[in-house]
mmCIF file of C-alpha atoms in Angstrom:
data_model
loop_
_atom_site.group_PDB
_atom_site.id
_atom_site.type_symbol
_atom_site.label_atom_id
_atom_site.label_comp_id
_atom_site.label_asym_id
_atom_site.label_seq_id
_atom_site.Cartn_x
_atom_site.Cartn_y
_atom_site.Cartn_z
ATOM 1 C CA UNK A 252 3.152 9.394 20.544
ATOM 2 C CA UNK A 253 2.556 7.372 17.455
ATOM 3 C CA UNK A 254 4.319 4.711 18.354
ATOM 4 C CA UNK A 255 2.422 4.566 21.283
ATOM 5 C CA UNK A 256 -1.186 4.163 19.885
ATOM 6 C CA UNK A 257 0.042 2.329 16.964
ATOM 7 C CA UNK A 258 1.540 -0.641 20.032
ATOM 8 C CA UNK A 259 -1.835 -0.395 22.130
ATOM 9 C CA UNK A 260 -3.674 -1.073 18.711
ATOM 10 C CA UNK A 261 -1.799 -3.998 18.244
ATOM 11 C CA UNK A 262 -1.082 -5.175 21.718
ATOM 12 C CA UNK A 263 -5.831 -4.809 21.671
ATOM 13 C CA UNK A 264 -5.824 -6.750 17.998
ATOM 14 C CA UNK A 265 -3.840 -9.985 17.237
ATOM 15 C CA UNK A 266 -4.278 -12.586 15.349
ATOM 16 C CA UNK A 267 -6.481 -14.348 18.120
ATOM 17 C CA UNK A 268 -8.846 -11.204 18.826
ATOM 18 C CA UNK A 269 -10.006 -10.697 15.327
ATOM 19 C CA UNK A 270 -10.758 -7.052 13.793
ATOM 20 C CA UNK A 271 -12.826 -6.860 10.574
ATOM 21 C CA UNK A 272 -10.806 -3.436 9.584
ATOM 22 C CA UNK A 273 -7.798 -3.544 7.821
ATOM 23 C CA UNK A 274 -4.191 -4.150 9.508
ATOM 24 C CA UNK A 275 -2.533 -1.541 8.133
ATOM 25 C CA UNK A 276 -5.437 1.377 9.306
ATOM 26 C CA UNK A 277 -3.292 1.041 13.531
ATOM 27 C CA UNK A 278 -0.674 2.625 11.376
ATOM 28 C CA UNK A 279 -2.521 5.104 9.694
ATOM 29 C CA UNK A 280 -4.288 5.557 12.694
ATOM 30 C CA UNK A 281 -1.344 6.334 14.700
ATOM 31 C CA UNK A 282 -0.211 8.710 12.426
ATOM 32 C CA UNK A 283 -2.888 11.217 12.338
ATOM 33 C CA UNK A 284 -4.351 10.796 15.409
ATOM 34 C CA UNK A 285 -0.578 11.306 16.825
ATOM 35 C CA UNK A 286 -1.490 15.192 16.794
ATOM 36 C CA UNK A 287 -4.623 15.319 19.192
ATOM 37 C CA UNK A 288 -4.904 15.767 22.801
ATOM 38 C CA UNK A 289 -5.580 12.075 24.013
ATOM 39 C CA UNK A 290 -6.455 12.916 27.308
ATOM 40 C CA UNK A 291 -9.013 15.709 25.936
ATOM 41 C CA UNK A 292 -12.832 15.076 26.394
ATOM 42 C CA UNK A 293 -13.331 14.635 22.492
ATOM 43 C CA UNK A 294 -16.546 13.988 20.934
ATOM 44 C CA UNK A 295 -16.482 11.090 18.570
ATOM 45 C CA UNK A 296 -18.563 9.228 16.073
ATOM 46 C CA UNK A 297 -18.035 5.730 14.235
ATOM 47 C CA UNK A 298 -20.632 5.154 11.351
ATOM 48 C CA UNK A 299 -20.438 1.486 10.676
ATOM 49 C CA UNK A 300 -20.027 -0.157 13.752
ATOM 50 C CA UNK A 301 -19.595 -3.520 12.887
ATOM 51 C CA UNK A 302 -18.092 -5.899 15.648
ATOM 52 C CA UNK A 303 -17.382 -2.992 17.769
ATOM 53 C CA UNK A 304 -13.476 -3.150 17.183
ATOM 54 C CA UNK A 305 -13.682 0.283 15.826
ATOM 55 C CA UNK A 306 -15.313 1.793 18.778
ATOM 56 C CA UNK A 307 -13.178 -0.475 21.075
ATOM 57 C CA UNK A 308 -10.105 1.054 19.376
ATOM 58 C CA UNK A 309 -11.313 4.739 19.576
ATOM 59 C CA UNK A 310 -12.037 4.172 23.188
ATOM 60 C CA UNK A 311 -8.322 3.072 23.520
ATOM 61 C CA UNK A 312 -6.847 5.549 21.671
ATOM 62 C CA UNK A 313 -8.891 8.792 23.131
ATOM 63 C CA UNK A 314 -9.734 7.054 26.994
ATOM 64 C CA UNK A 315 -11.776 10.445 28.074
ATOM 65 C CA UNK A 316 -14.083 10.355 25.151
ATOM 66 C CA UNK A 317 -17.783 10.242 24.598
ATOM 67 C CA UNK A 318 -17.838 7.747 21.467
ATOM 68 C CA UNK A 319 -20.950 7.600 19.345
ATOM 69 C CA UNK A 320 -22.410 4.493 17.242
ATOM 70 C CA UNK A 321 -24.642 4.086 14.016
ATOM 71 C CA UNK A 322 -25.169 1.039 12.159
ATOM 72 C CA UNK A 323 -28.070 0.077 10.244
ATOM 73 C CA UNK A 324 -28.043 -3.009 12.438
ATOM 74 C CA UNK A 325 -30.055 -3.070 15.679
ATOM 75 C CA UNK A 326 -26.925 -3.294 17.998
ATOM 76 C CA UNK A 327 -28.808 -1.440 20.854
ATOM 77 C CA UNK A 328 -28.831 -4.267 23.343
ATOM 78 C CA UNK A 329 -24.783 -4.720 23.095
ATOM 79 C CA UNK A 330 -24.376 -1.407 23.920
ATOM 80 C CA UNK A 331 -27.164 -0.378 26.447
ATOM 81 C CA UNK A 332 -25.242 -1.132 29.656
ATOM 82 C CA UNK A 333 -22.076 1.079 28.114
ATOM 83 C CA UNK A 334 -20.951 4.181 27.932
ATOM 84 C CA UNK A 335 -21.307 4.280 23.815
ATOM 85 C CA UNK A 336 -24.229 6.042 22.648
ATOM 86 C CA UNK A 337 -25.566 3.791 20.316
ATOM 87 C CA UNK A 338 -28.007 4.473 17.264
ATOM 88 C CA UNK A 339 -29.755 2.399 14.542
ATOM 89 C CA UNK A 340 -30.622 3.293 11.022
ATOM 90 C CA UNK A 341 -28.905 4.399 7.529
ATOM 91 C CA UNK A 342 -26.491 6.315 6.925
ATOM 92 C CA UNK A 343 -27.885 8.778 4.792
ATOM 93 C CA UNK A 344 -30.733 9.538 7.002
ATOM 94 C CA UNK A 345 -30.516 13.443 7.499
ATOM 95 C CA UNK A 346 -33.209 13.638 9.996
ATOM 96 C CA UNK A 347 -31.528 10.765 12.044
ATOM 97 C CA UNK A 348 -27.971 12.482 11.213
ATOM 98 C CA UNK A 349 -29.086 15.718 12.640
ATOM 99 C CA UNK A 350 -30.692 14.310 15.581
ATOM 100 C CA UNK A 351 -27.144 12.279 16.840
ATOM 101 C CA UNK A 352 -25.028 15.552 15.982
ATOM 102 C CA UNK A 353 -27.736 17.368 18.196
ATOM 103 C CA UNK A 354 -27.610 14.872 21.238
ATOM 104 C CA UNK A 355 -24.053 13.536 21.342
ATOM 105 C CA UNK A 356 -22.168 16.390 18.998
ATOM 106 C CA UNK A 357 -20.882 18.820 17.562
ATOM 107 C CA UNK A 358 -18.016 15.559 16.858
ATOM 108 C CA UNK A 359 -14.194 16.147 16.796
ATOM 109 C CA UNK A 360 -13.608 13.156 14.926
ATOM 110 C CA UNK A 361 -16.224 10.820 12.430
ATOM 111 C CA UNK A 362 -15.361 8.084 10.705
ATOM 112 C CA UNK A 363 -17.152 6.539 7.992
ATOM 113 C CA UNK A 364 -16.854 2.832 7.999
ATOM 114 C CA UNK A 365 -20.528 1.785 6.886
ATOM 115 C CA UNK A 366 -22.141 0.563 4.126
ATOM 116 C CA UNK A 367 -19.124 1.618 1.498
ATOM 117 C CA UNK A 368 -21.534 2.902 -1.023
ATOM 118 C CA UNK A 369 -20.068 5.779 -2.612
ATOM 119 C CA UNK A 370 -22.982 7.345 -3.278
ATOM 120 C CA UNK A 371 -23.838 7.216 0.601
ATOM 121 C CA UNK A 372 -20.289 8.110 1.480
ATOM 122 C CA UNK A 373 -20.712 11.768 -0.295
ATOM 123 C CA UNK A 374 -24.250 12.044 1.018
ATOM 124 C CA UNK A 375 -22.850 11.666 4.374
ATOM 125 C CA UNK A 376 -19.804 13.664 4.165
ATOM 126 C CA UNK A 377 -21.426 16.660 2.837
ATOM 127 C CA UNK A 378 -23.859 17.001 5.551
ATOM 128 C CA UNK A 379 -21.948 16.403 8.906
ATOM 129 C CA UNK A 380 -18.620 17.639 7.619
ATOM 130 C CA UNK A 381 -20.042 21.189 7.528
ATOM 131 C CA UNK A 382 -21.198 20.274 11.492
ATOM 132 C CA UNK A 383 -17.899 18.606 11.993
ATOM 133 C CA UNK A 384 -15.986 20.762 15.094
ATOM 134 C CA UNK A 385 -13.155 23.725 13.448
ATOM 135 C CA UNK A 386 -10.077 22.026 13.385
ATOM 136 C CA UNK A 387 -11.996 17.901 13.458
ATOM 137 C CA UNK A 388 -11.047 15.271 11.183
ATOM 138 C CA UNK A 389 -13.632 12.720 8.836
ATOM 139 C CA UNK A 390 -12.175 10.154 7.511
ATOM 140 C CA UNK A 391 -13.155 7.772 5.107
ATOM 141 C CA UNK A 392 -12.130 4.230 5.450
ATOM 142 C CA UNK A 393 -11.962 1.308 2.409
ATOM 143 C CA UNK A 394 -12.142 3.700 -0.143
ATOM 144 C CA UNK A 395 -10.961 0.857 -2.257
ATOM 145 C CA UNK A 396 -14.320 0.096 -2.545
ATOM 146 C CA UNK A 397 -15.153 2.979 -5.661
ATOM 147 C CA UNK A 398 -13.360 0.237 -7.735
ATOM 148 C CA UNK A 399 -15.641 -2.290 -7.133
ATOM 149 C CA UNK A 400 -18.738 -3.722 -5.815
ATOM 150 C CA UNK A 401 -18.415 -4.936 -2.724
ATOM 151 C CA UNK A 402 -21.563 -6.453 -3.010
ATOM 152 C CA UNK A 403 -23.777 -3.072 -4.262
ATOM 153 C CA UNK A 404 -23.202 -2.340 -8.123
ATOM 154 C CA UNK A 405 -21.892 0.510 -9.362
ATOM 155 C CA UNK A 406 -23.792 2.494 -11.473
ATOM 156 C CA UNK A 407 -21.447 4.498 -12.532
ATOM 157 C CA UNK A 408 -17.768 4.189 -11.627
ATOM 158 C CA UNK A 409 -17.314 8.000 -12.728
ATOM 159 C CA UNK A 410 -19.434 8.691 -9.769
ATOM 160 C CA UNK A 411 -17.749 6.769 -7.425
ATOM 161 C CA UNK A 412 -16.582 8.621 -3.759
ATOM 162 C CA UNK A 413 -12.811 8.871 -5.299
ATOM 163 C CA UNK A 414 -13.967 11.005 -8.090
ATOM 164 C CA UNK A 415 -16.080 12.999 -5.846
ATOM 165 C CA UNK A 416 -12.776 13.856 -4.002
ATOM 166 C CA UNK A 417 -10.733 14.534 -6.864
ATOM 167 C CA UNK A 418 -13.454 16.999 -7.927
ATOM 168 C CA UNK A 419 -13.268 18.425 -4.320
ATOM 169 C CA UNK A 420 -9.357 18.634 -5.221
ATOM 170 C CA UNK A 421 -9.869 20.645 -8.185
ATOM 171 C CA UNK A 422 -12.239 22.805 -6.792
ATOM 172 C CA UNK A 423 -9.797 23.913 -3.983
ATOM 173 C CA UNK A 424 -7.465 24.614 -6.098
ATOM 174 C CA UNK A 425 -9.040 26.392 -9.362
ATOM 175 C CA UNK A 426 -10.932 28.627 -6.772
ATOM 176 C CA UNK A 427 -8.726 31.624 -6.845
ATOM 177 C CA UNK A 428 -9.122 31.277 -10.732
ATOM 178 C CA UNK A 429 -12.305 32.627 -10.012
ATOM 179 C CA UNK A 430 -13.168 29.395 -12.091
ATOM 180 C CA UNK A 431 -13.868 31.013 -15.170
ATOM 181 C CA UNK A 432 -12.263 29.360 -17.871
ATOM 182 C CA UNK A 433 -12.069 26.014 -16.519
ATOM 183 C CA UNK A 434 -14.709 22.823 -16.706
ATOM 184 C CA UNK A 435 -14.500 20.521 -14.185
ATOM 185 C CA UNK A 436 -14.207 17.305 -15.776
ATOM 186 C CA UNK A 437 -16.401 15.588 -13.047
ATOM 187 C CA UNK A 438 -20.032 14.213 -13.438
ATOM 188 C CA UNK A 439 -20.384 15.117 -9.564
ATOM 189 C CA UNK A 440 -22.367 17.359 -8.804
ATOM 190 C CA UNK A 441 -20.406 20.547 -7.586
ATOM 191 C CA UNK A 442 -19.931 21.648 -4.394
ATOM 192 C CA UNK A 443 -20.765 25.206 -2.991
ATOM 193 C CA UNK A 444 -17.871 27.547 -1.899
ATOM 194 C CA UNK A 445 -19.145 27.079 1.523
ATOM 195 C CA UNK A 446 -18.668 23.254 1.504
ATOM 196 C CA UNK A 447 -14.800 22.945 -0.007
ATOM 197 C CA UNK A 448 -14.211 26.323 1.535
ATOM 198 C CA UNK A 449 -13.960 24.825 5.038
ATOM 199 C CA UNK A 450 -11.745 22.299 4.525
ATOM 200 C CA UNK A 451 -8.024 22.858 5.197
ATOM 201 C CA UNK A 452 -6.570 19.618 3.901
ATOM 202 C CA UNK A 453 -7.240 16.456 2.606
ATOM 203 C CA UNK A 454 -4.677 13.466 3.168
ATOM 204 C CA UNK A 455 -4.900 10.262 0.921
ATOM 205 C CA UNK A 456 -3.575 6.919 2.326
ATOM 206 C CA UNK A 457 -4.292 3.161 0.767
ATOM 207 C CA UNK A 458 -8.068 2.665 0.892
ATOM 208 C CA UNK A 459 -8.264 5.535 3.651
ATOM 209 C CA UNK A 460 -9.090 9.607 2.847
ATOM 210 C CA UNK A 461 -8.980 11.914 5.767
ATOM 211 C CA UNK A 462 -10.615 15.374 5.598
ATOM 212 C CA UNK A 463 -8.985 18.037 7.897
ATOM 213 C CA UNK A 464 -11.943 20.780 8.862
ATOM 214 C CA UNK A 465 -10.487 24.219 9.196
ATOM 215 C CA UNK A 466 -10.131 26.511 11.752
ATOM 216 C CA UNK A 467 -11.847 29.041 9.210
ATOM 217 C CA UNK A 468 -12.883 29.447 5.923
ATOM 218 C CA UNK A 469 -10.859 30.903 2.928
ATOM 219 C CA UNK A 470 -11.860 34.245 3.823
ATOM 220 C CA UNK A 471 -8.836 36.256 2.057
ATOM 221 C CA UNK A 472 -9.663 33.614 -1.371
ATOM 222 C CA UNK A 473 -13.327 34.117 -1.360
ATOM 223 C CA UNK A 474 -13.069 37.558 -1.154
ATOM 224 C CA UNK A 475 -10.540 37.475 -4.145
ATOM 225 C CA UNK A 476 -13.094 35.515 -6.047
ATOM 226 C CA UNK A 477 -16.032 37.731 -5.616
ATOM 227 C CA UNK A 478 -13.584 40.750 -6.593
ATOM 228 C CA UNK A 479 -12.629 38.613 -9.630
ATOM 229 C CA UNK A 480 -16.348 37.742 -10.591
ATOM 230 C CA UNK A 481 -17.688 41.877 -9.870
ATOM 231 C CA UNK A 482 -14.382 42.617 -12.100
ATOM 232 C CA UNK A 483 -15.332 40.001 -15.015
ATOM 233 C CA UNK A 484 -18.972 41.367 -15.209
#
C-alpha cells in the first residue's frame, strides 16, 4: 500500500509538472496515509491551497473523497465547475472555520499548509482538532518554518508552533503526575485536559508533525488525576 501511493504521487509530480510542496512529503505521505481505507468516502480538508497540487494529490490518494479548500486567496473561479468545495478567507477565522466544518465536515483528515505562521498554526489546530473525526489525522506541514521567517517575523521564537508541541508533549506525559510539582517550561499558553486529552499520538517527521485524534479520551488517566488532586487537597 505505501508503495503504491508513494508511485502515483510521483508518477502525478515530476520534474515537468511542478509541485510547490516539498519532495520528500509523497514519502511521508505514503507512510501514514498507508493505514486508511482509500476507497472509503473520507471527508477531507487542505488549508493552504496554493496551486492546487495538494488537493490534486489528496484526490489521488483517497479517489471517493469529498476534499475541501481554504486559502486566503480568491481561488473560487478555479474551482467552481469541480467537485472541491472551495472557500476564501484566513485561517484563523473561527466563524468561517466553524461554518466549513458545519457544511463539508466533521473532516477525517486536515492539513495545514497555509500561511506558516506559528501563531496561526496553534490557533487553528486547537479549534478544529477538537472537531477533527475520532480516530482523524491533522497534520502540519513546513514546520521548518518556527525557525525562521518565511517572510512574517517572529516575535518570539519561544512561541513558535514547535514549542507549542513540545509543550503539548509534556503535558501528555506529566498528566498522570497530577502535575503538581512540575512547571512547564513553555511560554505557551496551556492547554486544557480536554484539548491534549484527545489526542492519541503525535508523529514528528522533517518539517512535517502529524496529530493522531483518538478514538477516546484518557478516561482511566483523568480519572486518576482528579483522584490525585481530591487526595492532595
Amino acid at each position: 500500500m505505501e508503495n503504491e501511493i508513494y508511485k502515483k504521487l510521483s508518477d502525478l509530480y515530476s520534474d515537468k509538472n511542478y509541485s510547490s510542496k516539498h519532495k520528500e512529503y509523497w514519502r511521508l505521505y505514503s507512510q501514514f496515509f498507508s493505514g486508511i481505507d482509500r476507497d472509503k468516502e473520507l471527508n477531507i480538508l487542505e488549508i493552504g491551497v496554493d496551486n492546487g497540487t495538494g488537493l490534486r494529490s489528496l484526490e489521488t490518494i483517497f479517489p471517493n473523497s469529498k476534499l475541501t479548500g481554504l486559502d486566503i486567496v480568491n481561488l473560487t473561479k478555479k474551482y467552481e465547475n469541480t467537485e472541491i468545495n472551495f472557500y476564501q478567507g484566513s485561517q484563523t477565522d473561527e466563524k468561517l472555520l466553524e461554518k466549513i466544518n458545519e457544511e463539508c465536515g466533521p473532516f477525517d483528515i486536515i492539513i495545514d499548509d497555509a500561511s506558516h505562521v506559528s501563531d496561526h498554526q496553534v490557533k487553528t489546530l486547537k479549534f478544529l482538532f477538537p472537531l477533527l473525526v475520532n480516530g482523524g489525522l491533522y497534520v502540519v506541514e513546513d514546520t521548518h518554518t518556527s525557525y525562521r521567517g518565511h517572510g512574517h517575523p517572529l516575535l518570539d521564537e519561544d512561541l513558535s508552533f514547535i514549542e507549542f508541541v513540545k509543550m503539548v508533549m509534556d503535558q501528555m506525559n506529566i498528566f498522570s503526575w497530577g502535575d503538581r510539582d512540575y512547571t512547564l517550561k513553555s511560554k505557551h499558553e496551556k492547554t486544557e485536559v480536554g484539548f491534549f486529552s484527545m489526542i492519541d499520538s503525535i508523529q514528528y517527521y522533517p518539517n512535517l508533525v502529524v496529530f493522531k485524534k483518538g478514538i477516546e479520551k484518557w478516561s482511566s488517566q483523568i480519572q486518576l488525576h482528579m483522584d490525585m488532586a481530591s487526595h492532595a487537597k
